[in-house]
Amino acid sequence: MVAGLLLDGCASPHIKTRMTDFYIPDVYESTNGGYSGYYSQSARSISAPGGVDEVWIIPRNPAATPGNEETPDSSLLLANLGGGEIPMPLSHTDVNASLSGYIGAVEVTQQFENPYTKKIEAVYVFPLPHNAAINEFLMTIGKRRIRGIIRERKEAQAIYQEAKRQGYAATLLTEERPNIFRQSIANIEPGAEIDVHIKYFQTLDYMDGWYEFVFPMVVGPRFNPPGTTNSLGAVTYLKPGERNGHDISLRVEVDAGVPIKDFECKTHVITKSVFSSGHLAVQLAPNDTVPNKDFVLRYRVTGDRIGSSLLTQRDERGDYFTVMLYPPQEVGSLLRQPLELVFVLDCSGSMSGHPIEQAKAAVERGLCLLRPGDSFQLISFSSTASQLGPQPLEATPENVQRGLNYLRSLNTDNGTMMIEGIKAALNFPHDPKRLRFVCFLTDGYIGNETEILAEIRKRIGDSRIFSFGIGSSVNRYLLDQMAKAGRGAVAYLGPADDAAKIMDDFFDRISHPALTNIKMDWGAMEASEVFPREIPDLFPGRAVVLTGRFKGASNAAVRVSGNAANAPVEFEIPVGSIGVVANKGLPGIWARTKIADLENQDIYAPNPELPYEIKQVALDYGLMSPFTAFLAVDASDVTDGTESETVPVTIPAPAGMKTKTTTPDD
Amino acid sequence: MKRWLTILICALAAPLFAQELESQAHFHAVDIYADSGNAPLAAYQLEFSVTNVVTKIAGIEGGQHRAFRDAPFYDPKAMQQERVIIGAFSTDVAENLPKGKTRVATIHLETFGNTRPIFQLKLQTAADSAGNKIPVTVTCEEKKIQ
């Protein structure tokens, strides 16, 4: 239960929201080499300096029917290449996910085709979960399936470029961010179809009693402060009312192992085909197939309380395990100390409309939940940062009313100088009598993630960061990493979510102490290389996944110890027995988690050896990483013709978002 | 039991290139065949490498028979030495498995330099539908580009 101050302004926690139409600028930009281009009336190429692929700009059909608020993206984008009006080269994406316990195995098929009269290279920038262990890549041409090879990234790029130059069909998958990937398909002949299959494993999140499966569908635009780089390259967005003909189908099957009590999907219309004791199967409804927002499926299983559990898997490389730690029940019964709450609102252009209204509604609710003895501060950032006052204010009714007035006065502006918000939030002196929580409410559409995370690590002190992702296609990598760096937790507020409920859950969470300084005693398991190396604190309602290797006994007790409100807490985890196949994805999940851990080290304590180490882990386990890439070449045939034009796949804007101010030159 | 192990070097005795290789980088598609005689082939594992030129493996394609049409998996550790260890199996009944010579995979690769590549194959194991090891001859042949 939560309690708060009674104020006139707090009577209605819900700020009325409105949906707005999209606005996408007629520009794309990459600062990787510093080039940009604008749509023109005929297709033209831009040679990008710095080794970036040549980028083609395809004009759009000026007669495309504009959409309206009820049916955005309802028309078809037509591109003009060589005089004819024809659709774009990515026709369909198919997703099949199998969830077993808290492990997901996901297969993605992207269907490319060439509707033009000339040979093309298609380039598609798309998102996947940042914890995805991508370990399979196949190119299908007709009935022929060619398995892609994981290679060192530069080597793969060189082979791809040479194959492209010589006229062979080839595909290349590279990682541009931990959650953003680039698919390149060379030498698609006119009328030809090439499918690309990707498979990955991931662990699911567990929040407030719900397991959550997320499949991101679209890359949001990224704001790059002057002086930062962005390697995303050719990302072009549809205009309001346009569609590129690309649709998506998605199926999810859940084998929970225990009875499923309930499930929900607030992001999409789904149809259910199976819902029995421990089994659930759902799919996207035929009328909700535009890939412009994250798909989020949540389910919960029966039982008042879920205990921590451990899964093991053996393969030729050794024994692996994952453990999902849940906080013990007794932690939730302890009461909280006075709080110092700092709300930091992203008021950049990409938050315009529904997202900023959602964020304001959440903060308003938060202010109303403060108790006497707490203090608070409000900070907003866009091109610059501003705040309610120089110091945190006591949570008196008068001050909270001041805060509400300030909140209501905030408007969105160009630019996302998040670094200014970070500095403003973490710079002022901390009151040691209160627990300081910094709440960032943002869509995370920035390109300088590493700079942001390094700044948080540098300035965090005694503060904890709780990040709130606002919008339909949030940069979940950044939000998750901010919470990790800030020893807090993350929550997501989608367009259909109740802002007040999200804030109520947050107050529930911080109203009880976290289990801190967690230590694992692996006993006779003899565990090693357990990641993440720094075990996050356990908050009520949240789980933490650890993964490692072991060479000892499988049936020994594993003990967890820590502190809650300065009192020691200890509990035990039951261990499964080796030989029982838990999940064949565990080795890949372990390797991906190790890579993520090394990537974090590279952000916070750069070391020239780290890239080599990351690359070696990725090559040994056949995984995508920033330093490896999947490559497939069909060397059995040379395609006709010598010229090939590069066509970037134009993508829809994230649902509910205006993007007028997402590039610095706007 | 090693008698069934076959080591074969495909030296491309009959040159597929009528002329000297001209540029530095060349792509090749090499078909891999397994001949199990009268025994139904249910599983195999083999190693493929190029012995005389710098090589980059660029793709592995499935075979001709339905039982081996899916692209075989490879050992990522071996791949780092530009050796391909591939294997595949089918759980289908013997009647639905190939006998005699069948293409089980195609290796797509890039070589460098003007020397014709020499391909080497080592069969590591092969089995029938009952799980018994069987003698199998493996050969390779570079696909002629149309």
PDB file of C-alpha atoms in Angstrom, chain A residues 136 138 143-151 155 158-159 162-163 165-166 168 317 616 619-622 630-638, chain B residues 23 25-29 55-62 69-74 76-77 79-80 82 106 108-110 112 143-146:
ATOM      1  CA  GLU A 136      22.182 -18.604 -35.678  1.00  0.00           C
ATOM      2  CA  LEU A 138      20.782 -18.382 -42.259  1.00  0.00           C
ATOM      3  CA  LYS A 143      14.907 -23.848 -51.287  1.00  0.00           C
ATOM      4  CA  ARG A 144      18.597 -23.430 -50.562  1.00  0.00           C
ATOM      5  CA  ARG A 145      19.600 -22.579 -47.010  1.00  0.00           C
ATOM      6  CA  ILE A 146      23.098 -21.257 -46.381  1.00  0.00           C
ATOM      7  CA  ARG A 147      24.292 -21.052 -42.798  1.00  0.00           C
ATOM      8  CA  GLY A 148      26.084 -17.827 -41.979  1.00  0.00           C
ATOM      9  CA  ILE A 149      29.506 -17.838 -40.382  1.00  0.00           C
ATOM     10  CA  ILE A 150      30.465 -15.779 -37.369  1.00  0.00           C
ATOM     11  CA  ARG A 151      33.664 -13.872 -38.139  1.00  0.00           C
ATOM     12  CA  GLU A 155      36.992  -9.459 -41.857  1.00  0.00           C
ATOM     13  CA  ALA A 158      35.697  -7.144 -46.207  1.00  0.00           C
ATOM     14  CA  ILE A 159      34.450 -10.508 -47.488  1.00  0.00           C
ATOM     15  CA  GLU A 162      34.277  -8.273 -52.136  1.00  0.00           C
ATOM     16  CA  ALA A 163      31.378 -10.680 -52.715  1.00  0.00           C
ATOM     17  CA  ARG A 165      31.701  -6.278 -55.863  1.00  0.00           C
ATOM     18  CA  GLN A 166      32.029  -9.583 -57.703  1.00  0.00           C
ATOM     19  CA  TYR A 168      27.563 -12.759 -55.487  1.00  0.00           C
ATOM     20  CA  ARG A 317      32.485 -27.079 -23.299  1.00  0.00           C
ATOM     21  CA  GLN A 616      37.232 -14.092 -28.589  1.00  0.00           C
ATOM     22  CA  LEU A 619      33.931 -16.289 -31.803  1.00  0.00           C
ATOM     23  CA  ASP A 620      34.226 -19.240 -29.411  1.00  0.00           C
ATOM     24  CA  TYR A 621      30.464 -19.320 -28.841  1.00  0.00           C
ATOM     25  CA  GLY A 622      29.428 -18.218 -32.330  1.00  0.00           C
ATOM     26  CA  PHE A 630      27.504 -12.962 -39.284  1.00  0.00           C
ATOM     27  CA  LEU A 631      28.249 -13.424 -42.957  1.00  0.00           C
ATOM     28  CA  ALA A 632      26.751 -15.667 -45.638  1.00  0.00           C
ATOM     29  CA  VAL A 633      27.831 -15.724 -49.283  1.00  0.00           C
ATOM     30  CA  ASP A 634      26.276 -17.754 -52.067  1.00  0.00           C
ATOM     31  CA  ALA A 635      29.355 -18.482 -54.170  1.00  0.00           C
ATOM     32  CA  SER A 636      27.552 -20.912 -56.427  1.00  0.00           C
ATOM     33  CA  ASP A 637      26.323 -18.293 -58.826  1.00  0.00           C
ATOM     34  CA  VAL A 638      27.188 -14.788 -59.975  1.00  0.00           C
TER      35      VAL A 638
ATOM     36  CA  SER B  23      42.420 -11.367 -59.302  1.00  0.00           C
ATOM     37  CA  ALA B  25      40.153 -12.777 -54.143  1.00  0.00           C
ATOM     38  CA  HIS B  26      38.089 -15.630 -55.534  1.00  0.00           C
ATOM     39  CA  PHE B  27      34.878 -17.225 -54.352  1.00  0.00           C
ATOM     40  CA  HIS B  28      34.228 -20.941 -54.599  1.00  0.00           C
ATOM     41  CA  ALA B  29      31.300 -23.227 -53.873  1.00  0.00           C
ATOM     42  CA  THR B  55      40.941 -19.194 -47.175  1.00  0.00           C
ATOM     43  CA  LYS B  56      37.906 -17.605 -45.534  1.00  0.00           C
ATOM     44  CA  ILE B  57      34.819 -19.766 -45.084  1.00  0.00           C
ATOM     45  CA  ALA B  58      31.767 -17.698 -46.029  1.00  0.00           C
ATOM     46  CA  GLY B  59      28.793 -20.028 -45.779  1.00  0.00           C
ATOM     47  CA  ILE B  60      27.673 -23.630 -45.333  1.00  0.00           C
ATOM     48  CA  GLU B  61      24.755 -24.923 -47.330  1.00  0.00           C
ATOM     49  CA  GLY B  62      22.612 -27.966 -46.778  1.00  0.00           C
ATOM     50  CA  ARG B  69      18.683 -30.299 -46.653  1.00  0.00           C
ATOM     51  CA  ASP B  70      19.016 -28.119 -43.559  1.00  0.00           C
ATOM     52  CA  ALA B  71      22.323 -26.267 -43.421  1.00  0.00           C
ATOM     53  CA  PRO B  72      24.650 -28.258 -41.160  1.00  0.00           C
ATOM     54  CA  PHE B  73      26.006 -26.817 -37.941  1.00  0.00           C
ATOM     55  CA  TYR B  74      29.709 -26.099 -37.609  1.00  0.00           C
ATOM     56  CA  PRO B  76      33.051 -22.296 -34.151  1.00  0.00           C
ATOM     57  CA  LYS B  77      36.424 -23.110 -32.591  1.00  0.00           C
ATOM     58  CA  MET B  79      36.328 -22.209 -37.856  1.00  0.00           C
ATOM     59  CA  GLN B  80      38.875 -19.867 -36.298  1.00  0.00           C
ATOM     60  CA  GLU B  82      39.634 -21.906 -41.219  1.00  0.00           C
ATOM     61  CA  THR B 106      28.156 -27.167 -50.003  1.00  0.00           C
ATOM     62  CA  HIS B 108      31.105 -21.402 -49.776  1.00  0.00           C
ATOM     63  CA  LEU B 109      34.515 -19.788 -49.377  1.00  0.00           C
ATOM     64  CA  GLU B 110      36.856 -17.061 -50.469  1.00  0.00           C
ATOM     65  CA  PHE B 112      43.307 -15.326 -51.977  1.00  0.00           C
ATOM     66  CA  LYS B 143      30.732 -26.219 -58.382  1.00  0.00           C
ATOM     67  CA  LYS B 144      31.092 -24.726 -61.812  1.00  0.00           C
ATOM     68  CA  ILE B 145      29.715 -21.216 -61.832  1.00  0.00           C
ATOM     69  CA  GLN B 146      27.111 -20.678 -64.498  1.00  0.00           C
TER      70      GLN B 146
END
